[in-house]
Amino acid sequence: MRLLIILTLICLCISFFASRGKTVMGIKKGFTMFIRLLPTLLLMLALVSIVLFLIPRETMAKYMGEGSGIKGWITAAIFGSVALIPGFIAYPLCGILIQSGVAYSVIAVFITTLMMTGFLTLPVEVKFFGWKVSVIRNLVSLAAALLIGLVMGLLL
């Protein structure tokens, strides 16, 4: 993390010397975006904390832990396919889930379906690509997510 901060500061200094006005404008835009996203981020973290408090660690491990097998993958695939969670919230959420005993293979399925499938957004996708392309793309993405979960389970 320190390396990332140092590299960011170096790039910021270079940008500042190259174009002071653009750098200040970029910082202002970034800060504005951060402030707009902050309520969503805090709400998601609060909801995740409440859910993790209400669901015992043993239950989570039973349904999505190392021994859950295909049941855990299917649970993760369903949640990932219907959730509309941006990546910047999903990654910390998955870190919390891993600490709660959820298997890496299940996390891989969840993240992959979250990013690649969109059953709730299917009607919008159909308007642009048609039913055939949209359904095939989602099914192939779902199969790929399960394959990725399998590979991650074998590797980790």
PDB file of C-alpha atoms in Angstrom:
ATOM      1  CA  MET A   1       0.000   0.000   0.000  1.00  0.00           C
ATOM      2  CA  ARG A   2       2.872   2.350   0.783  1.00  0.00           C
ATOM      3  CA  LEU A   3       4.319   1.782  -2.674  1.00  0.00           C
ATOM      4  CA  LEU A   4       0.995   2.683  -4.275  1.00  0.00           C
ATOM      5  CA  ILE A   5       0.775   5.886  -2.219  1.00  0.00           C
ATOM      6  CA  ILE A   6       4.352   6.845  -3.106  1.00  0.00           C
ATOM      7  CA  LEU A   7       3.768   6.189  -6.824  1.00  0.00           C
ATOM      8  CA  THR A   8       0.551   8.200  -6.698  1.00  0.00           C
ATOM      9  CA  LEU A   9       2.316  11.147  -5.072  1.00  0.00           C
ATOM     10  CA  ILE A  10       5.135  11.003  -7.635  1.00  0.00           C
ATOM     11  CA  CYS A  11       2.637  10.954 -10.514  1.00  0.00           C
ATOM     12  CA  LEU A  12       0.702  13.788  -8.884  1.00  0.00           C
ATOM     13  CA  CYS A  13       3.869  15.904  -8.632  1.00  0.00           C
ATOM     14  CA  ILE A  14       4.781  15.211 -12.259  1.00  0.00           C
ATOM     15  CA  SER A  15       1.251  16.106 -13.335  1.00  0.00           C
ATOM     16  CA  PHE A  16       1.301  19.265 -11.213  1.00  0.00           C
ATOM     17  CA  PHE A  17       4.520  20.482 -12.837  1.00  0.00           C
ATOM     18  CA  ALA A  18       3.265  19.570 -16.318  1.00  0.00           C
ATOM     19  CA  SER A  19      -0.089  21.330 -15.941  1.00  0.00           C
ATOM     20  CA  ARG A  20      -1.013  22.902 -12.645  1.00  0.00           C
ATOM     21  CA  GLY A  21      -4.555  23.807 -13.764  1.00  0.00           C
ATOM     22  CA  LYS A  22      -5.444  20.365 -15.109  1.00  0.00           C
ATOM     23  CA  THR A  23      -4.040  18.687 -12.007  1.00  0.00           C
ATOM     24  CA  VAL A  24      -6.078  20.869  -9.660  1.00  0.00           C
ATOM     25  CA  MET A  25      -9.182  20.308 -11.806  1.00  0.00           C
ATOM     26  CA  GLY A  26      -8.563  16.541 -11.754  1.00  0.00           C
ATOM     27  CA  ILE A  27      -8.151  16.521  -7.974  1.00  0.00           C
ATOM     28  CA  LYS A  28     -11.389  18.484  -7.572  1.00  0.00           C
ATOM     29  CA  LYS A  29     -13.273  16.083  -9.870  1.00  0.00           C
ATOM     30  CA  GLY A  30     -11.837  13.076  -8.061  1.00  0.00           C
ATOM     31  CA  PHE A  31     -12.778  14.511  -4.681  1.00  0.00           C
ATOM     32  CA  THR A  32     -16.307  15.264  -5.904  1.00  0.00           C
ATOM     33  CA  MET A  33     -16.680  11.700  -7.210  1.00  0.00           C
ATOM     34  CA  PHE A  34     -15.387  10.334  -3.913  1.00  0.00           C
ATOM     35  CA  ILE A  35     -17.880  12.418  -1.922  1.00  0.00           C
ATOM     36  CA  ARG A  36     -20.734  11.223  -4.177  1.00  0.00           C
ATOM     37  CA  LEU A  37     -19.685   7.573  -3.792  1.00  0.00           C
ATOM     38  CA  LEU A  38     -19.024   7.759  -0.062  1.00  0.00           C
ATOM     39  CA  PRO A  39     -22.669   7.360   1.078  1.00  0.00           C
ATOM     40  CA  THR A  40     -23.067   4.273  -1.122  1.00  0.00           C
ATOM     41  CA  LEU A  41     -19.822   2.802   0.145  1.00  0.00           C
ATOM     42  CA  LEU A  42     -20.723   3.446   3.778  1.00  0.00           C
ATOM     43  CA  LEU A  43     -24.230   2.041   3.293  1.00  0.00           C
ATOM     44  CA  MET A  44     -22.883  -1.140   1.686  1.00  0.00           C
ATOM     45  CA  LEU A  45     -20.282  -1.573   4.429  1.00  0.00           C
ATOM     46  CA  ALA A  46     -22.972  -1.075   7.075  1.00  0.00           C
ATOM     47  CA  LEU A  47     -25.288  -3.594   5.400  1.00  0.00           C
ATOM     48  CA  VAL A  48     -22.483  -6.119   5.020  1.00  0.00           C
ATOM     49  CA  SER A  49     -21.531  -5.640   8.671  1.00  0.00           C
ATOM     50  CA  ILE A  50     -25.133  -6.187   9.780  1.00  0.00           C
ATOM     51  CA  VAL A  51     -25.490  -9.311   7.634  1.00  0.00           C
ATOM     52  CA  LEU A  52     -22.186 -10.689   8.887  1.00  0.00           C
ATOM     53  CA  PHE A  53     -23.288  -9.980  12.458  1.00  0.00           C
ATOM     54  CA  LEU A  54     -26.656 -11.708  11.972  1.00  0.00           C
ATOM     55  CA  ILE A  55     -25.342 -14.755  10.105  1.00  0.00           C
ATOM     56  CA  PRO A  56     -23.130 -16.921  12.315  1.00  0.00           C
ATOM     57  CA  ARG A  57     -19.654 -17.664  10.992  1.00  0.00           C
ATOM     58  CA  GLU A  58     -20.422 -21.403  11.120  1.00  0.00           C
ATOM     59  CA  THR A  59     -23.461 -20.953   8.868  1.00  0.00           C
ATOM     60  CA  MET A  60     -21.459 -18.954   6.361  1.00  0.00           C
ATOM     61  CA  ALA A  61     -18.689 -21.552   6.388  1.00  0.00           C
ATOM     62  CA  LYS A  62     -21.271 -24.340   5.992  1.00  0.00           C
ATOM     63  CA  TYR A  63     -22.847 -22.841   2.880  1.00  0.00           C
ATOM     64  CA  MET A  64     -19.824 -21.127   1.341  1.00  0.00           C
ATOM     65  CA  GLY A  65     -16.743 -22.469   3.128  1.00  0.00           C
ATOM     66  CA  GLU A  66     -14.111 -24.966   1.999  1.00  0.00           C
ATOM     67  CA  GLY A  67     -16.400 -27.962   2.438  1.00  0.00           C
ATOM     68  CA  SER A  68     -19.429 -26.425   0.723  1.00  0.00           C
ATOM     69  CA  GLY A  69     -18.426 -27.611  -2.761  1.00  0.00           C
ATOM     70  CA  ILE A  70     -20.857 -27.005  -5.611  1.00  0.00           C
ATOM     71  CA  LYS A  71     -23.488 -25.713  -3.143  1.00  0.00           C
ATOM     72  CA  GLY A  72     -21.204 -22.786  -2.298  1.00  0.00           C
ATOM     73  CA  TRP A  73     -20.480 -22.064  -5.943  1.00  0.00           C
ATOM     74  CA  ILE A  74     -24.169 -22.070  -6.849  1.00  0.00           C
ATOM     75  CA  THR A  75     -24.973 -19.763  -3.927  1.00  0.00           C
ATOM     76  CA  ALA A  76     -22.181 -17.400  -4.984  1.00  0.00           C
ATOM     77  CA  ALA A  77     -23.227 -17.569  -8.648  1.00  0.00           C
ATOM     78  CA  ILE A  78     -26.830 -16.687  -7.802  1.00  0.00           C
ATOM     79  CA  PHE A  79     -25.863 -13.753  -5.592  1.00  0.00           C
ATOM     80  CA  GLY A  80     -23.233 -12.546  -8.054  1.00  0.00           C
ATOM     81  CA  SER A  81     -25.607 -12.768 -11.002  1.00  0.00           C
ATOM     82  CA  VAL A  82     -28.359 -10.716  -9.391  1.00  0.00           C
ATOM     83  CA  ALA A  83     -26.342  -8.243  -7.323  1.00  0.00           C
ATOM     84  CA  LEU A  84     -25.631  -4.800  -8.678  1.00  0.00           C
ATOM     85  CA  ILE A  85     -22.494  -4.075  -6.675  1.00  0.00           C
ATOM     86  CA  PRO A  86     -19.627  -2.051  -8.142  1.00  0.00           C
ATOM     87  CA  GLY A  87     -16.122  -3.499  -7.951  1.00  0.00           C
ATOM     88  CA  PHE A  88     -14.839  -0.926  -5.477  1.00  0.00           C
ATOM     89  CA  ILE A  89     -17.398  -2.230  -2.988  1.00  0.00           C
ATOM     90  CA  ALA A  90     -17.251  -5.895  -4.004  1.00  0.00           C
ATOM     91  CA  TYR A  91     -13.537  -6.351  -3.349  1.00  0.00           C
ATOM     92  CA  PRO A  92     -13.582  -5.165   0.284  1.00  0.00           C
ATOM     93  CA  LEU A  93     -16.777  -7.177   0.772  1.00  0.00           C
ATOM     94  CA  CYS A  94     -15.011 -10.294  -0.480  1.00  0.00           C
ATOM     95  CA  GLY A  95     -12.098  -9.602   1.853  1.00  0.00           C
ATOM     96  CA  ILE A  96     -14.551  -9.602   4.748  1.00  0.00           C
ATOM     97  CA  LEU A  97     -16.169 -12.799   3.455  1.00  0.00           C
ATOM     98  CA  ILE A  98     -12.772 -14.522   3.257  1.00  0.00           C
ATOM     99  CA  GLN A  99     -12.111 -13.540   6.886  1.00  0.00           C
ATOM    100  CA  SER A 100     -15.495 -15.087   7.725  1.00  0.00           C
ATOM    101  CA  GLY A 101     -14.441 -18.437   6.310  1.00  0.00           C
ATOM    102  CA  VAL A 102     -15.756 -18.273   2.740  1.00  0.00           C
ATOM    103  CA  ALA A 103     -13.615 -20.321   0.340  1.00  0.00           C
ATOM    104  CA  TYR A 104     -11.474 -18.609  -2.305  1.00  0.00           C
ATOM    105  CA  SER A 105     -13.132 -20.667  -5.034  1.00  0.00           C
ATOM    106  CA  VAL A 106     -16.554 -19.394  -3.920  1.00  0.00           C
ATOM    107  CA  ILE A 107     -15.241 -15.819  -3.861  1.00  0.00           C
ATOM    108  CA  ALA A 108     -13.888 -16.317  -7.388  1.00  0.00           C
ATOM    109  CA  VAL A 109     -17.317 -17.448  -8.613  1.00  0.00           C
ATOM    110  CA  PHE A 110     -19.019 -14.528  -6.856  1.00  0.00           C
ATOM    111  CA  ILE A 111     -16.663 -11.867  -8.242  1.00  0.00           C
ATOM    112  CA  THR A 112     -16.709 -13.351 -11.742  1.00  0.00           C
ATOM    113  CA  THR A 113     -20.496 -13.585 -11.939  1.00  0.00           C
ATOM    114  CA  LEU A 114     -20.797 -10.132 -10.396  1.00  0.00           C
ATOM    115  CA  MET A 115     -18.637  -8.627 -13.133  1.00  0.00           C
ATOM    116  CA  MET A 116     -19.610 -10.817 -16.094  1.00  0.00           C
ATOM    117  CA  THR A 117     -23.277 -11.731 -15.710  1.00  0.00           C
ATOM    118  CA  GLY A 118     -26.266  -9.512 -15.289  1.00  0.00           C
ATOM    119  CA  PHE A 119     -29.599 -11.202 -15.021  1.00  0.00           C
ATOM    120  CA  LEU A 120     -31.244  -8.116 -13.504  1.00  0.00           C
ATOM    121  CA  THR A 121     -29.878  -5.969 -16.314  1.00  0.00           C
ATOM    122  CA  LEU A 122     -30.819  -8.519 -18.984  1.00  0.00           C
ATOM    123  CA  PRO A 123     -33.794  -6.492 -20.302  1.00  0.00           C
ATOM    124  CA  VAL A 124     -31.507  -3.524 -21.001  1.00  0.00           C
ATOM    125  CA  GLU A 125     -28.907  -5.758 -22.630  1.00  0.00           C
ATOM    126  CA  VAL A 126     -31.592  -7.360 -24.816  1.00  0.00           C
ATOM    127  CA  LYS A 127     -32.564  -3.933 -26.167  1.00  0.00           C
ATOM    128  CA  PHE A 128     -29.047  -3.442 -27.482  1.00  0.00           C
ATOM    129  CA  PHE A 129     -28.002  -6.963 -28.491  1.00  0.00           C
ATOM    130  CA  GLY A 130     -31.182  -9.032 -28.795  1.00  0.00           C
ATOM    131  CA  TRP A 131     -32.315 -12.084 -26.796  1.00  0.00           C
ATOM    132  CA  LYS A 132     -30.060 -14.640 -28.433  1.00  0.00           C
ATOM    133  CA  VAL A 133     -26.779 -12.783 -27.915  1.00  0.00           C
ATOM    134  CA  SER A 134     -27.720 -11.617 -24.408  1.00  0.00           C
ATOM    135  CA  VAL A 135     -28.770 -15.037 -23.132  1.00  0.00           C
ATOM    136  CA  ILE A 136     -25.799 -16.820 -24.718  1.00  0.00           C
ATOM    137  CA  ARG A 137     -23.371 -14.233 -23.318  1.00  0.00           C
ATOM    138  CA  ASN A 138     -24.798 -14.564 -19.811  1.00  0.00           C
ATOM    139  CA  LEU A 139     -24.812 -18.377 -19.918  1.00  0.00           C
ATOM    140  CA  VAL A 140     -21.235 -18.515 -21.242  1.00  0.00           C
ATOM    141  CA  SER A 141     -20.184 -16.032 -18.544  1.00  0.00           C
ATOM    142  CA  LEU A 142     -21.885 -18.153 -15.888  1.00  0.00           C
ATOM    143  CA  ALA A 143     -20.127 -21.292 -17.147  1.00  0.00           C
ATOM    144  CA  ALA A 144     -16.812 -19.411 -17.213  1.00  0.00           C
ATOM    145  CA  ALA A 145     -17.364 -18.265 -13.617  1.00  0.00           C
ATOM    146  CA  LEU A 146     -17.929 -21.845 -12.470  1.00  0.00           C
ATOM    147  CA  LEU A 147     -14.818 -22.965 -14.365  1.00  0.00           C
ATOM    148  CA  ILE A 148     -12.807 -20.170 -12.750  1.00  0.00           C
ATOM    149  CA  GLY A 149     -14.089 -21.296  -9.344  1.00  0.00           C
ATOM    150  CA  LEU A 150     -12.990 -24.847 -10.114  1.00  0.00           C
ATOM    151  CA  VAL A 151      -9.518 -23.713 -11.188  1.00  0.00           C
ATOM    152  CA  MET A 152      -9.146 -21.472  -8.134  1.00  0.00           C
ATOM    153  CA  GLY A 153     -10.239 -24.350  -5.914  1.00  0.00           C
ATOM    154  CA  LEU A 154      -7.583 -26.585  -7.460  1.00  0.00           C
ATOM    155  CA  LEU A 155      -4.847 -23.953  -7.247  1.00  0.00           C
ATOM    156  CA  LEU A 156      -5.514 -22.685  -3.728  1.00  0.00           C
TER     157      LEU A 156
END
